[in-house]
Short mmCIF file of C-alpha atoms in Angstrom, two decimals:
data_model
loop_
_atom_site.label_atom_id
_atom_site.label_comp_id
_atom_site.label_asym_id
_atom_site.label_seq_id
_atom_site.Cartn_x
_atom_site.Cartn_y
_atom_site.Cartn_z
CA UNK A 201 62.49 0.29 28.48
CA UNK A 202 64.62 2.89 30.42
CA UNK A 203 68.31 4.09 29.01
CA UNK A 204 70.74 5.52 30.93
CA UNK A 205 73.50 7.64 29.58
CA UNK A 206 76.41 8.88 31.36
CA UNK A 207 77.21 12.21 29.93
CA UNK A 208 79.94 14.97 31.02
CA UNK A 209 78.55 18.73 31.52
CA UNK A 210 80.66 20.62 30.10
CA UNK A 211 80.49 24.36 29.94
CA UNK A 212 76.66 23.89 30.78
CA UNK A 213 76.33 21.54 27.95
CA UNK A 214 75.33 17.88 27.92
CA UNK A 215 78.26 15.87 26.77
CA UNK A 216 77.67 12.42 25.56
CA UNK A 217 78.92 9.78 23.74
CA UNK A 218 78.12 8.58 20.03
CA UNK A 219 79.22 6.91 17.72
CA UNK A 220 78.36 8.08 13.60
CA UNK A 221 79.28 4.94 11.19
CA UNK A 222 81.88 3.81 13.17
CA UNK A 223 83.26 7.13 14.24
CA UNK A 224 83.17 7.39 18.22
CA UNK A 225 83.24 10.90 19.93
CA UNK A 226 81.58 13.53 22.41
CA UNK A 227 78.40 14.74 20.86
CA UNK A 228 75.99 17.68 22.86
CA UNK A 229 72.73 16.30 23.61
CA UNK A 230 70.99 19.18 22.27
CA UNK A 231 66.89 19.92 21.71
CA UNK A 232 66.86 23.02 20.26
CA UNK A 233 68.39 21.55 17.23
CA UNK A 234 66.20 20.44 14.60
CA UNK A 235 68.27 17.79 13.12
CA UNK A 236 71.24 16.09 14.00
CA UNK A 237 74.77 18.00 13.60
CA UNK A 238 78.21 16.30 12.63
CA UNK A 239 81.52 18.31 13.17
CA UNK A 240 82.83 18.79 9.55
CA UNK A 241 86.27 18.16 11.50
CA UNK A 242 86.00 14.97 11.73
CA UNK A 243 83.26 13.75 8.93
CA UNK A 244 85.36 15.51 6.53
CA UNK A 245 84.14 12.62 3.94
CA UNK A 246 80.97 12.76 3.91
CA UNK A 247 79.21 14.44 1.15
CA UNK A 248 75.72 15.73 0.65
CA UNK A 249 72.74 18.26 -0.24
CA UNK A 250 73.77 21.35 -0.06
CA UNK A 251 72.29 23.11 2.96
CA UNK A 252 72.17 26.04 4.93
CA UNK A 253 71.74 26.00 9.23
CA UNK A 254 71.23 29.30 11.62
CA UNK A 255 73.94 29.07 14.48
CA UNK A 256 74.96 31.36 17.25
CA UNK A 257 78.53 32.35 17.45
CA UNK A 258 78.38 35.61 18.99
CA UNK A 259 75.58 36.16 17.31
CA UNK A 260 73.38 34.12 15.36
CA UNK A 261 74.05 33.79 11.79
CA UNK A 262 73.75 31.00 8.82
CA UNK A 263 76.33 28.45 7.67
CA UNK A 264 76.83 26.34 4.50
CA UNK A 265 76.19 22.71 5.62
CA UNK A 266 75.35 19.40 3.70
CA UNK A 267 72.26 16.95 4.35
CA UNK A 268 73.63 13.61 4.84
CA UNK A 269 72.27 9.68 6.14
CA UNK A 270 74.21 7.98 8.54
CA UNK A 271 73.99 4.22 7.84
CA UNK A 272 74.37 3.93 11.90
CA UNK A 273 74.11 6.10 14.32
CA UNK A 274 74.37 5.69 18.01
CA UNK A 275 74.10 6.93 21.56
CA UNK A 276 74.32 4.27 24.62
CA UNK A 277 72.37 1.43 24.07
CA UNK A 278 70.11 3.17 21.50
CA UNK A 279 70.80 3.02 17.69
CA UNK A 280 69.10 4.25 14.35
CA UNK A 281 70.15 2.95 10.79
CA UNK A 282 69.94 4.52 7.72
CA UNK A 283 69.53 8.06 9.44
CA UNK A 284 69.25 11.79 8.33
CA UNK A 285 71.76 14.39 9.64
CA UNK A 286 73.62 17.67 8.82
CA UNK A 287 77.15 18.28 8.50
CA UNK A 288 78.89 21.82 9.18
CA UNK A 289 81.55 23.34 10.47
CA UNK A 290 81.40 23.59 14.02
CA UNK A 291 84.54 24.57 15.10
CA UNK A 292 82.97 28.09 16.89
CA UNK A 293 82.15 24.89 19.96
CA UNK A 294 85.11 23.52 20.04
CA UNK A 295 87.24 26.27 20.40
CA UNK A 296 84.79 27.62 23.10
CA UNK A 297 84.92 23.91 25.04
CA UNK A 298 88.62 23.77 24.76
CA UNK A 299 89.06 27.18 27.06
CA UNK A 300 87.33 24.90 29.73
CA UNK A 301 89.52 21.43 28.08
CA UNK A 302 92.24 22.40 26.01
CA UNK A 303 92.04 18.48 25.29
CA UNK A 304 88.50 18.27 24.25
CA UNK A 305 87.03 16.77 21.00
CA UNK A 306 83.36 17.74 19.92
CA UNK A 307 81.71 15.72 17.42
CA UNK A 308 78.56 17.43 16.71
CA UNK A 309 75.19 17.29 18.57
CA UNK A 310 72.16 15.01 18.83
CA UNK A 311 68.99 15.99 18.55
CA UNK A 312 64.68 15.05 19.27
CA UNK A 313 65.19 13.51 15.94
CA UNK A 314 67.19 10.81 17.59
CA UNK A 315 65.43 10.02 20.82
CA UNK A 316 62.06 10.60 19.18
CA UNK A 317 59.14 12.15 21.48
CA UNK A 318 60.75 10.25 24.33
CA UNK A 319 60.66 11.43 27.94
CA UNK A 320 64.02 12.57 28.93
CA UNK A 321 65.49 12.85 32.61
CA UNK A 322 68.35 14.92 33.61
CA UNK A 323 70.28 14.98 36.74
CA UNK A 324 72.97 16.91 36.27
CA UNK A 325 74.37 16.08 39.72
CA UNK A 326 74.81 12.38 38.89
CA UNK A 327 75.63 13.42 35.12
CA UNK A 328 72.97 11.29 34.06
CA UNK A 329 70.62 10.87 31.32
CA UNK A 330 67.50 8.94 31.60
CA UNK A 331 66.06 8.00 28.07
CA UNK A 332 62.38 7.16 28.84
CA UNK A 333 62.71 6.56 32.64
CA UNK A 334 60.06 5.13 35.44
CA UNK A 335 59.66 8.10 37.82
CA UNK A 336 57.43 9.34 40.35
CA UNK A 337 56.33 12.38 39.10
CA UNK A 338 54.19 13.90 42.14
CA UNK A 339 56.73 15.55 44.05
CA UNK A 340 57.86 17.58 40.85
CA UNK A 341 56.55 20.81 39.44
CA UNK A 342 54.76 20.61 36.07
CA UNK A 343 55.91 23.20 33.82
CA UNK A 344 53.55 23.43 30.44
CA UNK A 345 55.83 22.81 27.00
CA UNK A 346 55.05 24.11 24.30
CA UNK A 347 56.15 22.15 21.30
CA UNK A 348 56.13 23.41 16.95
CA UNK A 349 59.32 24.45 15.63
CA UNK A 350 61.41 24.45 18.87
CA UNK A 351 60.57 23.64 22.62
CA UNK A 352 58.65 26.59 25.04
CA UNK A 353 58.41 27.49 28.65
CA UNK A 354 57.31 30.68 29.82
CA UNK A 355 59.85 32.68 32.06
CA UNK A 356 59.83 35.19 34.54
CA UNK A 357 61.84 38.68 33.76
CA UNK A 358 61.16 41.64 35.99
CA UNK A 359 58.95 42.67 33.56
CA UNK A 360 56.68 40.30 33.15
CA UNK A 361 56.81 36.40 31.52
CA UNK A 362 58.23 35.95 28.48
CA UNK A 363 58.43 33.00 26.02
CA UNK A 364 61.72 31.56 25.91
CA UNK A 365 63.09 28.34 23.48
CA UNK A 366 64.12 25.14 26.01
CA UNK A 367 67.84 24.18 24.78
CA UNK A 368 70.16 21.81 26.41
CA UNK A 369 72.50 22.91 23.86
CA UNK A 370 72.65 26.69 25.01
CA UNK A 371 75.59 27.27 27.43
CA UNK A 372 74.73 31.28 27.95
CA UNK A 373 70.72 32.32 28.16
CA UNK A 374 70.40 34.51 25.19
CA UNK A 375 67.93 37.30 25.32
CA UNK A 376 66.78 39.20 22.43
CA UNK A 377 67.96 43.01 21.92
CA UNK A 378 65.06 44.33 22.07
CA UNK A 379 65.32 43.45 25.74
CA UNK A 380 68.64 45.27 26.35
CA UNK A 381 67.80 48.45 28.90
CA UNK A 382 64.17 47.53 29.72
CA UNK A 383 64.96 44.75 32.36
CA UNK A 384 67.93 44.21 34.84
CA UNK A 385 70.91 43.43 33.93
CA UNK A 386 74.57 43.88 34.90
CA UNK A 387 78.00 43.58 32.68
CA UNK A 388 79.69 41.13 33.86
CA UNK A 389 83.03 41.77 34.59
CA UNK A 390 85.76 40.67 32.53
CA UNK A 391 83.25 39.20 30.23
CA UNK A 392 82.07 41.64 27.27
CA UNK A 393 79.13 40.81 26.06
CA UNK A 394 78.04 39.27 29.14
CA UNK A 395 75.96 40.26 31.24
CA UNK A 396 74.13 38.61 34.45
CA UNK A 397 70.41 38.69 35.40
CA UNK A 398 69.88 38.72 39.46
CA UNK A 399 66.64 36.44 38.93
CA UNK A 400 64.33 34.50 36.75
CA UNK A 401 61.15 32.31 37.84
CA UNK A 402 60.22 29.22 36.37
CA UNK A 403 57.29 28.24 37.43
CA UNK A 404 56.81 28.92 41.08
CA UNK A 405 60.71 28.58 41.51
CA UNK A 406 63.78 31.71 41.53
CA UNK A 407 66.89 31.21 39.79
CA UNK A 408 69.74 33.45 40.21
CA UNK A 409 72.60 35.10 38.63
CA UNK A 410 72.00 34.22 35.67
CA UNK A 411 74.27 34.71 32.60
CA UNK A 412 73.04 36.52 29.66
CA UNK A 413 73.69 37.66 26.47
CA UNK A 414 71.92 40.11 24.19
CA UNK A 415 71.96 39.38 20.92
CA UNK A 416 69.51 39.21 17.08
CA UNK A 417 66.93 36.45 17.08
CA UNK A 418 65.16 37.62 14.05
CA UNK A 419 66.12 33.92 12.25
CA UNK A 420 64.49 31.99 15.53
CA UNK A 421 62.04 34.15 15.51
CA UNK A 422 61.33 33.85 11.90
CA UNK A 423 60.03 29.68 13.52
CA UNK A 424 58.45 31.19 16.99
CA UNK A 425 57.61 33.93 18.72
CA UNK A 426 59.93 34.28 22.04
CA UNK A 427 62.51 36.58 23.30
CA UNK A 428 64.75 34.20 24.03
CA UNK A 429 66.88 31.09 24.79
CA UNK A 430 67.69 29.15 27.91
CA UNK A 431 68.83 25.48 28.88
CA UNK A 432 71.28 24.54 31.73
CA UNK A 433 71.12 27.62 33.75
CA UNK A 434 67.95 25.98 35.11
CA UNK A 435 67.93 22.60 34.32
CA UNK A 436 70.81 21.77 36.09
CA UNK A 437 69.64 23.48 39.02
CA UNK A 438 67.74 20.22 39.85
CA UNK A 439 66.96 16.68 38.13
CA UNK A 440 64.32 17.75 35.23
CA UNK A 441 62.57 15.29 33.34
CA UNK A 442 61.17 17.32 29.87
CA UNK A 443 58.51 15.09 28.39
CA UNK A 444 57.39 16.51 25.03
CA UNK A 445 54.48 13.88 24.10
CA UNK A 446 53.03 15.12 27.45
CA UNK A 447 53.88 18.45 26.61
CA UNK A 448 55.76 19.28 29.90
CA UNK A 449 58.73 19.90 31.66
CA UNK A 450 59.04 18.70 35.57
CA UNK A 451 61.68 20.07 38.12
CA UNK A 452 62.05 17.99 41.14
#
């Protein structure tokens, strides 16, 4: 049976609603995470395992966190009891969200652990989630997923394809260093760090202008072999429906 979620997208994130024991908030649908993430904000008591997780802030690095179970957690009209998640600081989103909404409260993200192997549609355009949804797939473009420790679609640099991680929960298209002077790029202005890529394919389709940054993936590449990160910046650019039991992502 289908689900749809309403969700908010936010800074080229996917904004939805949940609601962890009782505790009701945004949380980024996000599956490049391997678990799901509270905000230590505002689970401040929980208590747990003692853990460590690999985030990017800048750059990626590793954070304490805690291994915790949820005695209910849920997301529109789907719901899991007695269920495993991590708790860190995430404050390096926030911030970041609240130069778009100074008002904005995030409460963590939610991950494949939640929704399972579930086909997922997203049309950005209606800011709508589909969880398992009845849809005509042969006007869309199949895109081969590759699925082990993350999510992985081949894409197009001027150099060649490269293996990139799927994320809904990356905002900015990270490339790895090593890439830095050996394809196009350009600083964007007033940005530092920033830079913007005139085109990618995926697939047999262009997207362009896309936003970039350079940065150390040694600790996802330590799980895969890619050279990079990207979510949004195509996704959005037309409903896509990711399906990882088929191993596949469709653009329509």
């Amino acid at each position: 049976m289908s689900s749809l979620i309403k969700f908010n997208p936010l800074a080229g994130l996917v904004l939805v609603k949940g609601r962890a024991d009782g505790v009701e908030g945004l949380f980024a649908f996000d599956i490049g995470a391997m678990q799901t993430t509270l905000n230590k904000k505002y689970f401040s008591g929980f208590e747990g395992k003692s853990a460590e997780v690999a985030v990017f802030d800048k750059g990626m690095s590793d954070r304490s966190a805690a291994e915790i179970v949820l005695g209910k957690f849920e997301v529109g009209d789907i719901s899991a009891s007695d269920f495993p998640a991590i708790l860190v600081d995430m404050s390096y989103v926030e911030n970041a969200l609240r130069a778009v909404d100074p008002d904005i409260c995030f409460y963590g993200s939610v991950g494949l652990d939640f929704f399972g192997k579930k086909p997922i549609l997203l049309d950005y355009g209606r800011c709508e989630m589909t969880v398992d949804p009845d849809v005509d797939l042969r006007t869309a473009e199949r895109i081969p997923l590759n699925l082990g420790a993350f999510s992985i679609i081949s894409v197009g640099l001027d150099d060649g394809a490269h293996k990139f991680v799927l994320d809904t929960g990356a905002n900015t298209c990270i490339l790895s260093a090593e890439l830095s002077g050996k394809i196009a790029a350009s600083p964007l202005e007033g940005s530092p760090g920033v830079y913007v890529l005139p085109k990618i394919t995926v697939g047999a389709r262009s997207f362009c202008n896309i936003n970039a940054a350079f940065a150390d993936i040694s600790q996802i590449r330590a799980k895969a072999e890619v050279d990079g990160v990207i979510g949004g910046q195509i996704l959005s650019a037309q409903p896509s429906l990711i399906d990882f039991s088929a191993g596949a992502l469709y653009l329509f």
